[in-house]
Amino acid sequence: MVLKAFFPTCCTSADSGLLVGRWVPEQSSAVVLAVVHFPFIPIQVKELLAQVQQASRVSLAVLGTWCHRQQESEESLGHFLEGLGAIFSHEPWLQLCRERGSKFWSCKATHQQRPGTPGVSSEDHVMLIFYDQRKVLLSHLHSPTVLPDCQAGDATASAEGLAAIFDTVSRSEVLFCKNQFDEGPVRLSHWQSEGVEASILVELAKQASGPVCLLVACLLSLVSASGSCRLWKLWPLPFIASKLSTCEQLRHRLEHLTLVFSTQKAQSPAQLMRKANMLVSMLLDVALGLTLLSWLHSSNRIGQLANALIPMADHVAEELQHLLQWLMGAPAGLKMNRALDQVLGRFFLYHIHLWISYIHLMSPFIERILWHVGLSACLGLTVALSILSDILALLTFHIYCFYVYGARLYCLKICGLSSLWRLFRGKKWNVLRQRVDSCSYDLDQLFIGTLLFTILVFLLPTTALYYLVFTLLRLLVVTVQGLIHLLVDLINSLPLYSLGLRLCRPYRLAAGVKFHVLEHEAGRPLRLLMQINPLPYSSVVHTYRLPSSGCHPKHSWGSLCRKLFFGELIYPWKQRGDKQD
Amino acid sequence: MEDKRIFSDICGGRLALQCRSYSPFCREFCVSCPRLSLRSLTAVTCTVWLAAYGLFALCENSMILSAAIFITLLGLLGYLHFVKIDQETLLIIDSLGIQMTSSYASGKENTTFIEMGKVKDIVINEAIYMQKVIYYLCILLKDPLEPHNISQVVPVFQSAKPRLDCLIEVYKSCQEVLAHQKATSTRP
């Protein structure tokens, strides 16, 4: 196989010295991490390598020599470098050489021992691949072929393809801590040899994060302890809490906060990204919430809203009354059964009358309630939206009640009709065997059954029409609530930090690499430039998406239609903890 | 070593194939598609603007005209950046891997790199495409769990769609490199 030498771009202008790095025999590639300059003592170099190997669990070795000819007459350097091959024996021994001012390099890889031809050194073809050390160190490879058992805490660095290169560089961070201004015995050249770069703000933030996390974690544990005390378990509070989406959203946010401010450090890059995503999305949420709050409290919007709310509720009730009057007449030219029509119509009208009275009872307190509820927007825009969805559900409670009455009535009717239809044909439902069996009925059973069947059939259009109208109204309300929940879900689960990272520092999220062939001269080794291929935006969203607490409808369209036809109640939002139907 | 030849694609359009051999084990094949023709661009723009003018004559709303200009501009930019591929390149490097690059008319480049350990073979396959039977070059990938099975077929030169004579040139060159790679990888 062709020998591949991965050489960092920062060392191309370094002085002559020894090449230090890792040799991967399975792929016949040598990953050069740093250049050790003269003067050095071989024992100290070996000690340093042993230290770094212990700390990083990457098998480092001296791979060869690097010769950068600054002046014309430096042949003695060449002989000296060849002598070093005897001190640091490595199989194969790499010799890279660059003329000053020339773009083309010369590379040699010699093997001392070959089975079958002892004592004769042979040469291999060498391919030079340049890589940007800083970018490869900071990037995280998202390869679909990275096997799940290769975790960050693995004992040894992986040897699988390109993951080997990335792994080697990222684990050898210990080697890059020494720079040329250190007073150590060995002088190294690598990407940080000009001095470690750091930002004061980042360092201060790191120092401050410890006590801040501790403080916030204590506060959060207090909050969750008070939330789980016995007072909240009294019925009907858990029932109400499970139906309100605000409580669900608050619980979700509390979970996120606990995770972000936990005092444990993140174990893997994925966990770190998740924490960062949660923090950024919460900050954005709070910022949007505060904007909404300032907009609401400016120019007395709350007062205007409260003043508009009662007339709006009145208007909705009036429209419902008109609708019922229309149904009680001859809706769309259909002829209804007058008696049943009047009964149902009057029943629903009385209901609306009760609802209006309650709303008018509450009207003096509306503004105060709205003002306090508006304050909750400082917890985040998602909380404000959840409260909006809950207020909508409460204000349209009467529509929900009408839907339940209509659906129950219709369901009873359909049940009765199907059972009597079986009687009509002389069959019966066998509960034990869960199937339809034939049955011989008495004459009076048949007579009464047929009579009831006829009555139910002729009353069906009326009931069906009421059911249809109220189901459509209910579906409209559910659609509006669904859109609000979708928006809340989007804000909850979008990985903003990852998207920002992909936009500003695309090399951090790597999908793979790409190679670019550099200028080539015949007879010289091939030179390639390895660059990082960033992850596409859709993969970023897919990989780093936060798990959402949102409950998606569990039925397919087919089962929904079936439920609607048979009059079964549909619950679009199954909250966590509810038993499945 | 460079070599440029003219071939045609499956619809009869003109393609240029450029073969570069950097070394015995590194070769590059570049297929250039025909550029965006002024005729088709003018035709599309005229159609859209005539339709907009017709709507304007009906509705007397000048927003339609500005919307038409906007749509034309955005559509053209979107087409150049996301749809129109100018050049497709295949770079094969012995013992490293195979790289496929598509360059769009706006300058965007989309690169995919497949490591040599995952490549089983490069073959020319037949396919039924609408009413035609066409040939296409594809890379067969190994299944990581079972090396004798093929896990994926990756087609090359998908938007250029050259004809068989062009594909045979590329195929022969690639097989030389792969044969060399297989021979040297069996050495200890």
Short mmCIF file of C-alpha atoms in Angstrom, two decimals, chain A residues 34-192:
data_model
loop_
_atom_site.label_atom_id
_atom_site.label_comp_id
_atom_site.label_asym_id
_atom_site.label_seq_id
_atom_site.Cartn_x
_atom_site.Cartn_y
_atom_site.Cartn_z
CA ALA A 34 4.59 17.84 16.04
CA VAL A 35 8.22 18.53 15.12
CA VAL A 36 10.94 18.33 17.78
CA HIS A 37 13.73 20.82 17.15
CA PHE A 38 17.46 20.70 17.82
CA PRO A 39 19.09 20.63 20.29
CA PHE A 40 17.49 17.75 22.16
CA ILE A 41 18.57 14.83 24.24
CA PRO A 42 17.08 11.54 22.98
CA ILE A 43 16.35 10.29 26.49
CA GLN A 44 14.25 13.37 27.25
CA VAL A 45 12.34 13.05 23.99
CA LYS A 46 11.52 9.43 24.80
CA GLU A 47 10.42 10.44 28.32
CA LEU A 48 8.13 13.13 26.96
CA LEU A 49 6.56 10.70 24.52
CA ALA A 50 6.01 8.15 27.28
CA GLN A 51 4.34 10.82 29.45
CA VAL A 52 2.02 11.94 26.67
CA GLN A 53 1.24 8.34 25.76
CA GLN A 54 0.18 7.63 29.31
CA ALA A 55 -2.02 10.69 29.54
CA SER A 56 -3.71 10.36 26.15
CA ARG A 57 -3.62 6.59 25.51
CA VAL A 58 -2.39 7.17 21.97
CA SER A 59 0.70 5.24 20.98
CA LEU A 60 3.11 8.01 19.99
CA ALA A 61 6.54 7.45 18.53
CA VAL A 62 9.26 9.23 16.63
CA LEU A 63 8.30 8.63 13.01
CA GLY A 64 11.21 10.13 11.14
CA THR A 65 13.08 13.30 10.32
CA TRP A 66 12.10 16.63 8.86
CA CYS A 67 14.65 18.63 6.94
CA HIS A 68 14.01 22.25 5.99
CA ARG A 69 17.04 23.52 4.14
CA GLN A 70 17.36 27.21 4.88
CA GLN A 71 20.84 27.70 3.38
CA GLU A 72 22.64 26.17 0.42
CA SER A 73 25.35 24.26 2.25
CA GLU A 74 23.79 22.00 4.81
CA GLU A 75 24.88 18.56 3.74
CA SER A 76 26.17 17.81 7.22
CA LEU A 77 22.59 18.11 8.45
CA GLY A 78 21.60 15.35 6.06
CA HIS A 79 24.19 12.93 7.47
CA PHE A 80 23.27 13.86 11.03
CA LEU A 81 19.61 13.19 10.33
CA GLU A 82 20.37 9.79 8.88
CA GLY A 83 22.29 8.89 12.00
CA LEU A 84 19.19 9.58 14.09
CA GLY A 85 17.47 6.66 12.41
CA ALA A 86 19.67 4.38 14.43
CA ILE A 87 18.79 5.98 17.80
CA PHE A 88 15.01 6.12 17.36
CA SER A 89 14.26 2.97 15.46
CA HIS A 90 10.84 2.99 13.86
CA GLU A 91 9.46 0.83 11.12
CA PRO A 92 9.17 2.49 8.53
CA TRP A 93 11.45 5.48 8.97
CA LEU A 94 10.11 8.60 7.26
CA GLN A 95 12.37 11.27 5.80
CA LEU A 96 10.69 14.47 4.62
CA CYS A 97 12.74 17.18 3.03
CA ARG A 98 11.88 20.62 1.72
CA GLU A 99 14.09 23.04 -0.18
CA ARG A 100 13.85 26.65 0.85
CA GLY A 101 11.58 28.53 -1.51
CA SER A 102 10.44 25.40 -3.29
CA LYS A 103 6.90 24.15 -3.31
CA PHE A 104 7.82 20.56 -3.98
CA TRP A 105 8.99 18.17 -1.32
CA SER A 106 10.90 14.95 -1.35
CA CYS A 107 9.84 12.05 0.80
CA LYS A 108 11.41 8.73 1.53
CA ALA A 109 10.17 5.86 3.67
CA THR A 110 12.70 3.17 4.38
CA HIS A 111 12.12 -0.23 5.92
CA GLN A 112 15.09 -1.71 7.72
CA GLN A 113 13.91 -5.28 7.92
CA ARG A 114 11.85 -7.09 5.37
CA PRO A 115 11.10 -10.80 5.70
CA GLY A 116 12.95 -12.63 2.99
CA THR A 117 15.57 -9.95 2.35
CA PRO A 118 17.34 -9.29 5.64
CA GLY A 119 19.75 -6.42 5.85
CA VAL A 120 18.45 -4.65 2.72
CA SER A 121 16.42 -1.48 3.18
CA SER A 122 13.57 -0.97 0.74
CA GLU A 123 11.56 2.11 -0.11
CA ASP A 124 7.83 2.73 -0.47
CA HIS A 125 5.83 5.30 -2.39
CA VAL A 126 4.83 8.15 -0.11
CA MET A 127 1.77 10.39 -0.42
CA LEU A 128 1.72 13.67 1.52
CA ILE A 129 -1.59 14.83 2.93
CA PHE A 130 -1.72 18.25 4.58
CA TYR A 131 -4.27 18.89 7.28
CA ASP A 132 -5.18 21.90 9.41
CA GLN A 133 -4.38 20.74 12.94
CA ARG A 134 -6.54 23.25 14.79
CA LYS A 135 -9.65 22.46 12.74
CA VAL A 136 -9.19 18.69 12.95
CA LEU A 137 -8.63 18.97 16.72
CA LEU A 138 -11.83 20.94 17.28
CA SER A 139 -14.08 19.06 14.88
CA HIS A 140 -16.41 16.19 15.71
CA LEU A 141 -16.80 13.56 13.03
CA HIS A 142 -20.37 12.45 12.37
CA SER A 143 -19.70 9.36 10.37
CA PRO A 144 -22.57 6.92 9.89
CA THR A 145 -20.10 4.07 10.10
CA VAL A 146 -18.74 4.95 13.52
CA LEU A 147 -19.64 1.83 15.43
CA PRO A 148 -21.64 2.38 18.62
CA ASP A 149 -19.03 0.74 20.81
CA CYS A 150 -16.36 3.29 19.92
CA GLN A 151 -17.16 5.80 22.67
CA ALA A 152 -15.07 8.70 23.83
CA GLY A 153 -13.95 6.80 26.88
CA ASP A 154 -12.52 3.94 24.87
CA ALA A 155 -9.24 2.46 25.99
CA THR A 156 -7.30 3.00 22.78
CA ALA A 157 -7.77 5.28 19.82
CA SER A 158 -9.71 3.79 16.92
CA ALA A 159 -8.00 2.55 13.80
CA GLU A 160 -10.96 2.74 11.44
CA GLY A 161 -10.34 4.89 8.42
CA LEU A 162 -10.51 8.63 8.82
CA ALA A 163 -11.87 8.35 12.34
CA ALA A 164 -8.35 7.24 13.29
CA ILE A 165 -6.87 10.56 12.17
CA PHE A 166 -9.47 12.66 13.98
CA ASP A 167 -9.21 10.53 17.08
CA THR A 168 -5.42 10.72 17.18
CA VAL A 169 -5.33 14.49 16.91
CA SER A 170 -8.09 15.12 19.42
CA ARG A 171 -6.67 12.77 22.03
CA SER A 172 -3.19 14.28 21.78
CA GLU A 173 -4.25 17.59 23.19
CA VAL A 174 -1.78 17.04 26.03
CA LEU A 175 1.07 17.26 23.53
CA PHE A 176 -0.10 20.68 22.34
CA CYS A 177 0.03 22.25 25.78
CA LYS A 178 3.75 22.97 25.58
CA ASN A 179 4.69 25.98 23.50
CA GLN A 180 8.03 27.44 22.46
CA PHE A 181 8.09 29.94 25.32
CA ASP A 182 8.12 27.14 27.92
CA GLU A 183 11.40 26.39 29.64
CA GLY A 184 11.15 22.66 29.03
CA PRO A 185 13.96 20.40 27.84
CA VAL A 186 12.29 19.71 24.49
CA ARG A 187 11.25 22.31 21.90
CA LEU A 188 8.16 21.38 19.92
CA SER A 189 6.46 22.91 16.89
CA HIS A 190 2.71 22.46 16.44
CA TRP A 191 -0.38 24.65 16.02
CA GLN A 192 -0.14 26.13 19.48
#
